[in-house]
XYZ file of N, CA and C in Angstrom:
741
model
N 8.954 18.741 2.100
C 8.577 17.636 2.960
C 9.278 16.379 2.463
N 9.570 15.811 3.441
C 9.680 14.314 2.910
C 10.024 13.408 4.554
N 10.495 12.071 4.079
C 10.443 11.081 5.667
C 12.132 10.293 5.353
N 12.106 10.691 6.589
C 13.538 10.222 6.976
C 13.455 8.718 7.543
N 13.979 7.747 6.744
C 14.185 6.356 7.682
C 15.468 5.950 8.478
N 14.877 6.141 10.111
C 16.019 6.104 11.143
C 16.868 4.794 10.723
N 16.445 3.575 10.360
C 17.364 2.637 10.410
C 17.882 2.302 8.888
N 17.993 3.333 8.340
C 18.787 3.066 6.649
C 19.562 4.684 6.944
N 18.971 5.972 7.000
C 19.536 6.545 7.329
C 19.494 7.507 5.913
N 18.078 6.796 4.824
C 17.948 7.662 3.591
C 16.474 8.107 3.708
N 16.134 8.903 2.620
C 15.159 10.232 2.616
C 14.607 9.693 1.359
N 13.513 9.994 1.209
C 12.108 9.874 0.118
C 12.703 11.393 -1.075
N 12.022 11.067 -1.979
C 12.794 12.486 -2.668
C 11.996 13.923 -1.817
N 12.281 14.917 -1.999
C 11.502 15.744 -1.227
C 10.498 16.377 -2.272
N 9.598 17.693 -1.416
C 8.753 17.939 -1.830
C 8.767 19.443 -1.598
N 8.748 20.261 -1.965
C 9.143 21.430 -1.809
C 7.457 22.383 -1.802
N 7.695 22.598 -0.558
C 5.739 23.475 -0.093
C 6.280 24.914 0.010
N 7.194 25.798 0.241
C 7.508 26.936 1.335
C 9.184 26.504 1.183
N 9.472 27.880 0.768
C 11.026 28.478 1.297
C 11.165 29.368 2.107
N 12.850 29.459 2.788
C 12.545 30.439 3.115
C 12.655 31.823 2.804
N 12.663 32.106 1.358
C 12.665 33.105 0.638
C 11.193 33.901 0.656
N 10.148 32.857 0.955
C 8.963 33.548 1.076
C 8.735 33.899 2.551
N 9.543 33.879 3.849
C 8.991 34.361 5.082
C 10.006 35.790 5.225
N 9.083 36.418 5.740
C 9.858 37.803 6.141
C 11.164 37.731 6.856
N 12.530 38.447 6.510
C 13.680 38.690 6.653
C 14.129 38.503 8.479
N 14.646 37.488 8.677
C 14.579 37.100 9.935
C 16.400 37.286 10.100
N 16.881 37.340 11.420
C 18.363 37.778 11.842
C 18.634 36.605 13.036
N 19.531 36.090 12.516
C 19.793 34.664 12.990
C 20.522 34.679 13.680
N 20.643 33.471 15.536
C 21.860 34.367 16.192
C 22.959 33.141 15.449
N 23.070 32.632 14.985
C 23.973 31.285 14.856
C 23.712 31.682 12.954
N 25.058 32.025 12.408
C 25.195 32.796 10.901
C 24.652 31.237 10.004
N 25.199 29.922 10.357
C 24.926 29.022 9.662
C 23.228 28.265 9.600
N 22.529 29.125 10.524
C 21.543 28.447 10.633
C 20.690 29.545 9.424
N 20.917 30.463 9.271
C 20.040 31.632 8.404
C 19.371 31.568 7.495
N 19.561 29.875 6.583
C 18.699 29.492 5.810
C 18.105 28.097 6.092
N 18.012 28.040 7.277
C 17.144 26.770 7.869
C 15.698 27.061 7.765
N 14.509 25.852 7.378
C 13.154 26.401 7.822
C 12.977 25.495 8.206
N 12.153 25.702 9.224
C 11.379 23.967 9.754
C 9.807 24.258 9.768
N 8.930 23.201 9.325
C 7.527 23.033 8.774
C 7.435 22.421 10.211
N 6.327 23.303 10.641
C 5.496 22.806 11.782
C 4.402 22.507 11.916
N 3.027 23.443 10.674
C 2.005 22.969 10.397
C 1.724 23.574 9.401
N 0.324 22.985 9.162
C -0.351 23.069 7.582
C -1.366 23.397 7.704
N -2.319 24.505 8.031
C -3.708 24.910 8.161
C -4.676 24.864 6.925
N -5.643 24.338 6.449
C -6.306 24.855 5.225
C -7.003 26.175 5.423
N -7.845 27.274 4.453
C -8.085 28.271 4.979
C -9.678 28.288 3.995
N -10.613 28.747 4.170
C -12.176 29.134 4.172
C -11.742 29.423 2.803
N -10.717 30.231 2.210
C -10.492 30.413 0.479
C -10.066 29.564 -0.112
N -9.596 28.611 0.310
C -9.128 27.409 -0.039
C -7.736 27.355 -0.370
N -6.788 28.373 0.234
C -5.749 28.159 0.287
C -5.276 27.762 1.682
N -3.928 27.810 2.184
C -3.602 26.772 3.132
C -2.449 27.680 3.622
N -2.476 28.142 5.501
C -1.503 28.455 6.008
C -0.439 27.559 6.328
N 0.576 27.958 5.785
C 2.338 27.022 5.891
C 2.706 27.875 7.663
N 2.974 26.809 8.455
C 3.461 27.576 9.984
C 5.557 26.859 9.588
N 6.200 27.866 10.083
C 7.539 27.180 10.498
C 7.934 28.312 10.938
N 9.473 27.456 11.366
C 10.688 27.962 12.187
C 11.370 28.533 11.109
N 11.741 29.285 11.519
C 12.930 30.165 10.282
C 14.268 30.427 11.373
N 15.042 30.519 10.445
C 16.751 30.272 11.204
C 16.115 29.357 12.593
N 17.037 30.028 13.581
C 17.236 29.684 14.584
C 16.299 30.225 15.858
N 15.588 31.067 15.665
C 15.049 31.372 17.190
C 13.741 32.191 16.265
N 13.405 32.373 14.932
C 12.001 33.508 14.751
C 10.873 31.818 14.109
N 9.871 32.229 14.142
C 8.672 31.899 13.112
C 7.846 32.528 12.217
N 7.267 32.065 11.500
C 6.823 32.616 10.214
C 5.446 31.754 9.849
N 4.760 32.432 9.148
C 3.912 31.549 8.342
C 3.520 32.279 6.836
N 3.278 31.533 6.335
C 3.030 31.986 4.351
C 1.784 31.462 3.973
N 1.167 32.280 3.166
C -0.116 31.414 2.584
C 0.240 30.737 1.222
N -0.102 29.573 0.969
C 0.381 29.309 0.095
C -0.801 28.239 -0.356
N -0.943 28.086 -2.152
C -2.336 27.833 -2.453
C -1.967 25.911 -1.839
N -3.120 25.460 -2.022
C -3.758 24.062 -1.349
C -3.021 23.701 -2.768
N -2.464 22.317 -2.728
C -1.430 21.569 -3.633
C -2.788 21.007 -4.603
N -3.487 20.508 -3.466
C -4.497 19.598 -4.485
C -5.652 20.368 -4.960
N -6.020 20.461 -6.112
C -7.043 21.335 -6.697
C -8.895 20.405 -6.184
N -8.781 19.133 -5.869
C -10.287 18.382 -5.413
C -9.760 18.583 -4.145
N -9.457 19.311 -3.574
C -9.641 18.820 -2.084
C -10.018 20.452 -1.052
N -11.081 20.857 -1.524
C -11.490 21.693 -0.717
C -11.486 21.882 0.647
N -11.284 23.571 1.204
C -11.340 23.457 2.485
C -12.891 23.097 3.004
N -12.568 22.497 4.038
C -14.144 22.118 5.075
C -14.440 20.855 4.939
N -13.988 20.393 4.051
C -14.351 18.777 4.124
C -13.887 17.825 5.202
N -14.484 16.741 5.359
C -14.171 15.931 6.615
C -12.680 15.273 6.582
N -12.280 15.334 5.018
C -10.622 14.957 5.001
C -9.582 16.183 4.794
N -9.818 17.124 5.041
C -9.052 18.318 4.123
C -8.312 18.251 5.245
N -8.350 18.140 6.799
C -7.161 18.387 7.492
C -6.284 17.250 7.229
N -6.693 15.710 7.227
C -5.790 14.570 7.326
C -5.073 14.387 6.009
N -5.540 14.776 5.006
C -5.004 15.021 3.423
C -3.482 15.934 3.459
N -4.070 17.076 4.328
C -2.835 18.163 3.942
C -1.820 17.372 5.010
N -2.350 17.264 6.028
C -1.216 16.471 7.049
C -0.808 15.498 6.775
N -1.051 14.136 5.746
C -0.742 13.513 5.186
C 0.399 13.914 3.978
N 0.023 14.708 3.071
C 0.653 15.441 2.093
C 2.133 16.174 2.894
N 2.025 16.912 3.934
C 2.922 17.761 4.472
C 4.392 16.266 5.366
N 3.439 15.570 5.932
C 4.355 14.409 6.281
C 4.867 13.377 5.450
N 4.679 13.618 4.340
C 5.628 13.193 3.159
C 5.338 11.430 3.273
N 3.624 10.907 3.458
C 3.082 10.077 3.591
C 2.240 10.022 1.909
N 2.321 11.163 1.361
C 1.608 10.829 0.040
C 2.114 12.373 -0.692
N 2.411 12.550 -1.964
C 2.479 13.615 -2.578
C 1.339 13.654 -3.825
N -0.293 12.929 -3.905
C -0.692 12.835 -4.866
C -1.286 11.999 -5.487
N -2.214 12.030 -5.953
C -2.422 10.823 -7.276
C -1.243 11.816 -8.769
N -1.644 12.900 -8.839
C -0.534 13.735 -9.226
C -0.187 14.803 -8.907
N 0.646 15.798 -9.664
C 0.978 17.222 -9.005
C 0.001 18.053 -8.124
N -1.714 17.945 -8.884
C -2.413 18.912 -8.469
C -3.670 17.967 -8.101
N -3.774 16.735 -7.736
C -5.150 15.749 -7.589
C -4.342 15.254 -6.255
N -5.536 14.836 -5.648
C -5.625 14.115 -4.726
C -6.243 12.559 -5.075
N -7.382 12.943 -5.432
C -8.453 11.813 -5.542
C -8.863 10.929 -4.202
N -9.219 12.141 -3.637
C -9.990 11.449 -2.292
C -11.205 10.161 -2.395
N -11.661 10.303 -3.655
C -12.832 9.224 -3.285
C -12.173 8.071 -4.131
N -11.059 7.583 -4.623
C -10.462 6.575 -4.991
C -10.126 5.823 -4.013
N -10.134 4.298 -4.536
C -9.547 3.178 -3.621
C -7.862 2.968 -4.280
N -7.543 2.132 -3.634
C -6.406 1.592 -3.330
C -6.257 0.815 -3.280
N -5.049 0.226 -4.473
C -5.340 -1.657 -4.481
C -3.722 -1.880 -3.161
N -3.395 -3.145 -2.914
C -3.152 -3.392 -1.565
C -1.537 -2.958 -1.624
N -0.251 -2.692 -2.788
C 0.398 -2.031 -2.889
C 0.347 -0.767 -2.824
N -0.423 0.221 -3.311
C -0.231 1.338 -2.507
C -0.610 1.276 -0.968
N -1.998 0.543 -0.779
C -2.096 1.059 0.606
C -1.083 0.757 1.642
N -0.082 -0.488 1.378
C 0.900 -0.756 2.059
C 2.351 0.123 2.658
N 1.695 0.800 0.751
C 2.996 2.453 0.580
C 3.098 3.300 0.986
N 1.567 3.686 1.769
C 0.866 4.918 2.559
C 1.445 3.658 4.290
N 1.232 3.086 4.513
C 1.454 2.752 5.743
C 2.830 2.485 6.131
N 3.614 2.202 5.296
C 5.289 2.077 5.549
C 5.725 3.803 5.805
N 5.499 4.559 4.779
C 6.129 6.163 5.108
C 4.862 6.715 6.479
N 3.754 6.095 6.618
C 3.309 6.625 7.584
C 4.148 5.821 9.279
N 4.937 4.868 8.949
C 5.302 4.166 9.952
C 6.371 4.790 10.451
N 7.197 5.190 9.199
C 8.677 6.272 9.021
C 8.727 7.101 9.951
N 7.501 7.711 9.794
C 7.304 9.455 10.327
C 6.966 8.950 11.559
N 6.309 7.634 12.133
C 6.738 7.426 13.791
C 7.722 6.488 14.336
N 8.970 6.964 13.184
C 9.897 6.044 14.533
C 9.992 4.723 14.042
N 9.015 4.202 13.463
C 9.004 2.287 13.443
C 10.482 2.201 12.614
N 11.059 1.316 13.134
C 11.880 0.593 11.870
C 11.395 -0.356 10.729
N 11.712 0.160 10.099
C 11.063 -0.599 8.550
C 11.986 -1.273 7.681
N 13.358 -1.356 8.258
C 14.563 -1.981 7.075
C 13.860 -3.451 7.260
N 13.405 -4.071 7.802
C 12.988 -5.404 7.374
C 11.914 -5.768 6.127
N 13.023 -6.809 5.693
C 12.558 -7.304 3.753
C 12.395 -8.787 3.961
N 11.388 -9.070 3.553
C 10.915 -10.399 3.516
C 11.525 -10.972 1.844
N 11.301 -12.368 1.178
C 11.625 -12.927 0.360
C 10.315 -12.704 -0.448
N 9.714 -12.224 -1.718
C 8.314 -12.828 -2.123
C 8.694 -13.237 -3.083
N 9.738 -14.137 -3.699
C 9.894 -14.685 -5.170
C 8.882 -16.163 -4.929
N 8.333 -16.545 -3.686
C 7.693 -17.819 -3.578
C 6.042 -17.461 -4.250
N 5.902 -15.884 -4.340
C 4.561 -15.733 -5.071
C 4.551 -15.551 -6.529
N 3.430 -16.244 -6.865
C 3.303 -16.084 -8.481
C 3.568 -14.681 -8.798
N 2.781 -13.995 -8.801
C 2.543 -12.612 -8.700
C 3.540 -11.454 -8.395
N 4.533 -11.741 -7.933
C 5.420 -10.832 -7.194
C 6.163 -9.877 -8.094
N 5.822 -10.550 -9.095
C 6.669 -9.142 -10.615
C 5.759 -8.147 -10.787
N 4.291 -8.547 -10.127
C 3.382 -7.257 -10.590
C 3.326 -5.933 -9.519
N 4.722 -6.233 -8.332
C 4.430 -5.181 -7.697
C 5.317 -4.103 -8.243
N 5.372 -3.184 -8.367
C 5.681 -1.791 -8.999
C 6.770 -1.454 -8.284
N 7.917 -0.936 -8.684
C 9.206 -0.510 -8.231
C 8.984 0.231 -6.719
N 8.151 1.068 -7.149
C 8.127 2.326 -5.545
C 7.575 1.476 -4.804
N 6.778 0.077 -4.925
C 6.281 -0.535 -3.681
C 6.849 -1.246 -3.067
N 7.828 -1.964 -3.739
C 8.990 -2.926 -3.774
C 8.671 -3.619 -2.139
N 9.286 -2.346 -1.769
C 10.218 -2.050 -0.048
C 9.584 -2.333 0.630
N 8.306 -1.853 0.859
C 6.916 -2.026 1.628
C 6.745 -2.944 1.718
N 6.007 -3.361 0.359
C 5.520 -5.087 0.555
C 6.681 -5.941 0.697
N 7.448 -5.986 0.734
C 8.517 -6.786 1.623
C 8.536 -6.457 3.084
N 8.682 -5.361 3.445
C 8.560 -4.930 4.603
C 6.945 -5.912 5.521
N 6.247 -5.348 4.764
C 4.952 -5.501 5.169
C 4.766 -7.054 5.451
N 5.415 -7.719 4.250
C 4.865 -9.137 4.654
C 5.842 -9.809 5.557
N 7.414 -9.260 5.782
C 8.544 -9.334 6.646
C 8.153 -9.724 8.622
N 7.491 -8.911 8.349
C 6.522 -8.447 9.922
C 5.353 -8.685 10.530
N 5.005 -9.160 9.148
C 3.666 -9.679 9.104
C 2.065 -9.091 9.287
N 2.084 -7.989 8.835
C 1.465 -6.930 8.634
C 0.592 -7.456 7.378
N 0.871 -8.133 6.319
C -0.236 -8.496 5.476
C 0.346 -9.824 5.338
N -0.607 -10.663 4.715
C 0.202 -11.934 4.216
C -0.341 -12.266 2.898
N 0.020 -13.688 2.038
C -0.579 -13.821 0.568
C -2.266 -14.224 0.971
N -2.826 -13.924 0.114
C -4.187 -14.796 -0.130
C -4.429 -16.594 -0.403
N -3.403 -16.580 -0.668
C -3.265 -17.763 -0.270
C -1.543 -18.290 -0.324
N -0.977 -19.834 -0.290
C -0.038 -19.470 -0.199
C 1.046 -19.115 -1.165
N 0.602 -18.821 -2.532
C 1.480 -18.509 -3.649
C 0.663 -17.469 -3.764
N 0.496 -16.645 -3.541
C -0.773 -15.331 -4.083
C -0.996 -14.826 -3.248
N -0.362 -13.020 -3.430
C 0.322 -11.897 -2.741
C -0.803 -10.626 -3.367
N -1.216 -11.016 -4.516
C -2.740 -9.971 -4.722
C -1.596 -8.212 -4.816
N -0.716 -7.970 -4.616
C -0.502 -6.606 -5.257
C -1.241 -5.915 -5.459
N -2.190 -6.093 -6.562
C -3.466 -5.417 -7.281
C -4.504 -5.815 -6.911
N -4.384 -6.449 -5.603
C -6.118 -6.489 -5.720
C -6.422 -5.384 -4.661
N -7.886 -4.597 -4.163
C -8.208 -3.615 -3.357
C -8.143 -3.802 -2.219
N -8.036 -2.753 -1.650
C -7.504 -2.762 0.110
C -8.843 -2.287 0.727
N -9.393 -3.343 1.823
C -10.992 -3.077 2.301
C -10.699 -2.139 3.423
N -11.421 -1.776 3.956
C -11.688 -1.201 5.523
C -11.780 -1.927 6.806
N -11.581 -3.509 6.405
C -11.468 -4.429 7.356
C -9.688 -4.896 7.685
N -9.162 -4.707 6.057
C -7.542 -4.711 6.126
C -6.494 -3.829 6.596
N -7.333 -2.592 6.870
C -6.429 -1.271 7.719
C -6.595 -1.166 8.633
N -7.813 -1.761 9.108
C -7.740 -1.800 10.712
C -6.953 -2.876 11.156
N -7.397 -4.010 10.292
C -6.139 -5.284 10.909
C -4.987 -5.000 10.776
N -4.448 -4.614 10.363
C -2.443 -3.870 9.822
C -2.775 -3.075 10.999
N -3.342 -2.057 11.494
C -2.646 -1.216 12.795
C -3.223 -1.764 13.794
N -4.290 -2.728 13.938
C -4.361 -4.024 15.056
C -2.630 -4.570 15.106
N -1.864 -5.085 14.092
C -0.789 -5.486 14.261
C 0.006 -4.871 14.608
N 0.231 -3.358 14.395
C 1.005 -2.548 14.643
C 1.357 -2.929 16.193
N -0.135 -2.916 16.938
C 0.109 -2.609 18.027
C 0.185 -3.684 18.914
N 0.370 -4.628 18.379
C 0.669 -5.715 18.624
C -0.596 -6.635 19.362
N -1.447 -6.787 18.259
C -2.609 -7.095 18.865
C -3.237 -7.009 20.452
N -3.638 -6.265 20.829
C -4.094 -5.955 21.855
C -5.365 -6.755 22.459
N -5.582 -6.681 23.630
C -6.894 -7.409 23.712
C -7.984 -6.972 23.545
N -8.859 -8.016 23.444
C -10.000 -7.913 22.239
C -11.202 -6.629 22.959
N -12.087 -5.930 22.176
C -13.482 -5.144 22.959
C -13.983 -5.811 22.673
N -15.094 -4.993 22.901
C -16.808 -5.312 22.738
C -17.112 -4.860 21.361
N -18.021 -5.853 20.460
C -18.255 -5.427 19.122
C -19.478 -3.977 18.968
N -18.780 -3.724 18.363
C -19.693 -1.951 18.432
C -20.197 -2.279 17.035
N -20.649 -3.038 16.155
C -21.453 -2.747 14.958
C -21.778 -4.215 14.170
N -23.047 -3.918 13.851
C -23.937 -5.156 13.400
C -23.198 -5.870 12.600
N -22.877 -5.173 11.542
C -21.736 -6.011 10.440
C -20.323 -6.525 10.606
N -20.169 -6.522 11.718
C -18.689 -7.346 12.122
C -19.195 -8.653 13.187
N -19.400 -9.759 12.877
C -19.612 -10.752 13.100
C -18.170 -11.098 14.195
N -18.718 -11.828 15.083
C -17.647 -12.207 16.161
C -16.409 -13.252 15.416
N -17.460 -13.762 14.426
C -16.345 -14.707 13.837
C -15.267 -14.139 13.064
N -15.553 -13.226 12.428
C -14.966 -12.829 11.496
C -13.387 -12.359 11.594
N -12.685 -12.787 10.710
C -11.083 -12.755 10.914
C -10.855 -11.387 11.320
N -11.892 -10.253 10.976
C -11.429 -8.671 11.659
C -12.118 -8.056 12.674
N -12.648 -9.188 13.140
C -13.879 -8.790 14.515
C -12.909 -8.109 15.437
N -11.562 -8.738 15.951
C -10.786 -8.079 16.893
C -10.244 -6.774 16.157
N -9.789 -6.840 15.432
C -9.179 -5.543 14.623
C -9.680 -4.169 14.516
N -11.322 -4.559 13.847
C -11.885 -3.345 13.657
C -12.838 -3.138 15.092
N -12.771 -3.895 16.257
C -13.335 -3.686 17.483
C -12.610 -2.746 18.364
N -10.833 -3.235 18.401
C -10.206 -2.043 19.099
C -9.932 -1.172 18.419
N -9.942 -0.886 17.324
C -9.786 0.623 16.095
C -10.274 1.188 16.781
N -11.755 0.662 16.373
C -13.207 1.755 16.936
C -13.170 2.212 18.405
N -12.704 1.160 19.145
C -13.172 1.894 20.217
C -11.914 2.601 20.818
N -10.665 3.083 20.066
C -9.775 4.190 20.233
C -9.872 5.041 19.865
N -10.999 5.469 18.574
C -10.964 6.417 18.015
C -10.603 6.215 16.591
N -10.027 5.120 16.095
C -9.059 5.324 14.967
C -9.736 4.983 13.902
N -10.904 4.294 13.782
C -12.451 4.101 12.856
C -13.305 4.650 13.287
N -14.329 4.690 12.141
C -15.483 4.914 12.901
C -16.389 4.093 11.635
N -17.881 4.252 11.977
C -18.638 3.192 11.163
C -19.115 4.366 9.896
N -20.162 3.567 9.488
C -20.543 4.360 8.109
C -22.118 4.630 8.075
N -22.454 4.420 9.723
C -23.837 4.655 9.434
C -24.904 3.301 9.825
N -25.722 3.663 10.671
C -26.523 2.772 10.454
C -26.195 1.308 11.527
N -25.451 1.798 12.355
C -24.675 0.680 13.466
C -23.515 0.124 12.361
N -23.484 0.445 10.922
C -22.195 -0.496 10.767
C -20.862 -0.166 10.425
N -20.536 -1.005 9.837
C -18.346 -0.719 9.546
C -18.650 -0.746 8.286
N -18.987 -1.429 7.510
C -18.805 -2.338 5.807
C -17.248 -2.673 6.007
N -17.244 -3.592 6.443
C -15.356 -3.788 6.751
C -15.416 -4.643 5.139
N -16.198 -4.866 4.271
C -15.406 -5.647 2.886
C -15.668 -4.566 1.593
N -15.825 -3.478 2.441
C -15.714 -2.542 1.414
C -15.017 -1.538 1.173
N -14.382 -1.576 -0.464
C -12.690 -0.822 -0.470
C -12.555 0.113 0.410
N -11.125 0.378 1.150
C -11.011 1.838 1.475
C -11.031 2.742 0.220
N -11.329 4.157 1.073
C -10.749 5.367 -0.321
C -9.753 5.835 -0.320
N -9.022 6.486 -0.563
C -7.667 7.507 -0.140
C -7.809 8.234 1.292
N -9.594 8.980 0.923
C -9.472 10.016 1.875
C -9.644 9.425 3.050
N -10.248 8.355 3.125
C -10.504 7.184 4.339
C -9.639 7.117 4.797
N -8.448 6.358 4.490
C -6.991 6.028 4.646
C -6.447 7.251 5.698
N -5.978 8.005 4.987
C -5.270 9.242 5.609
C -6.159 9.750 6.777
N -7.540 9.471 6.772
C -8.181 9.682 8.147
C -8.101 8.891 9.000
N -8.251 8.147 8.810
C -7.639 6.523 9.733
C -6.109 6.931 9.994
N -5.469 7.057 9.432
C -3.971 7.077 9.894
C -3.375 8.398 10.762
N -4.214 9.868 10.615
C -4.108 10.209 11.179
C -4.589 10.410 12.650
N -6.026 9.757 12.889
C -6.324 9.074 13.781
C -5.373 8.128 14.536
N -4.847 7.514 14.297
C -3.964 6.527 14.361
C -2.823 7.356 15.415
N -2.337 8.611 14.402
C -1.078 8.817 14.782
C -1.789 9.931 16.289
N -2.929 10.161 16.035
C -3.474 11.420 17.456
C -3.861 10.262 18.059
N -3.718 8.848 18.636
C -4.038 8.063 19.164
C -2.651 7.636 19.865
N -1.557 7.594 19.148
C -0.057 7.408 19.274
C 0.145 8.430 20.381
């Protein structure tokens, strides 16, 4: 797996799930295509391993079982599909080789990192780089985030906390991911507030109002959002794939 960016025209390192050394011996009509595979889906399975679906050469399909990457992320859970589909779209490979860490937050450089390669994989152009040497802070963002948060603040998808202070490290709420794909879509017009804890005033009243009522949030219970409370990982990748079955 990995994500191709249409307007640079380079690739994320890859990730290797399935060869095609593991699908049964397929006869190709086109000789150069014979070691092509193409990943089409990612099933989890009741044992907790995970069906690999693809194309092999040119005209057969195949599928392989192959064990679940992340050792916490059991099948049946409410994130195990958006995790692996996340994982397979080369939107996250990990906290490491074999973790996920679904119930972790995310301070506002990664979550920016998960939304730039999730932007990749639809098309957005992302070569736009903003300047942040005007923030104090701007040495504390981490090499792999670099791109993003330039990107991100380029477009205007996040901005500083104030105006020298870009927060890198500070946590990414559930009120800030709905506002970033409120922007995506270029702010749309406003709903009707669906939950007690989002105040009309509030800078994410519009944001997390049309999320919800597309599908792409949902609350936590109890009529509410907690929009000032961190996202998790597994949150994230459910939201985004929401997002993208909303696309």
């Amino acid at each position: 797996a990995f994500i191709l960016d249409p307007a640079t025209s380079t690739v994320t390192e890859p990730v290797v799930i399935g060869t095609k050394s593991c699908y049964p011996a397929q006869t190709p009509k086109v000789e150069r295509l014979a070691d092509c595979c193409f990943t089409t889906g990612i099933l989890p399975r009741e044992d907790g391993l995970v069906d690999l679906y693809s194309g092999v050469g040119d005209s057969d399909e195949g599928r392989i079982t192959i064990d679940n990457p992340f050792v916490d992320v059991p099948a049946g859970q409410w994130y195990t599909d958006a995790v692996l589909w996340a994982y397979e779209s080369g939107i996250t490979t990990g906290a490491d080789a074999t973790h996920f860490n679904p119930g972790g937050t995310l301070v506002r450089q990664n979550m920016v990192t998960f939304l730039m390669r999730f932007a990749k994989t639809m098309g957005v152009d992302t070569s736009a780089r903003a300047d942040l040497s005007g923030y104090t802070e701007a040495g504390q963002i981490l090499p792999y985030a670099m791109d993003a948060m330039q990107w991100a603040v380029k477009v205007g998808l996040i901005q500083g906390v104030t105006p020298t202070k870009l927060d890198p490290r500070g946590n990414s709420t559930r009120a800030q991911v709905a506002t970033i794909l409120y922007a995506l879509e270029g702010k749309p017009e406003n709903t009707a507030n669906q939950f007690g804890d989002v105040a009309p005033t509030a800078w994410y009243y519009a944001p997390v109002n049309w999320c919800a009522t597309n599908g792409i949030v949902v609350g936590t219970g109890n009529g509410n959002y907690e929009p000032q409370r961190d996202v998790t990982r597994e949150e994230l990748v459910t939201i985004l794939r929401s997002y993208a079955d909303y696309l």
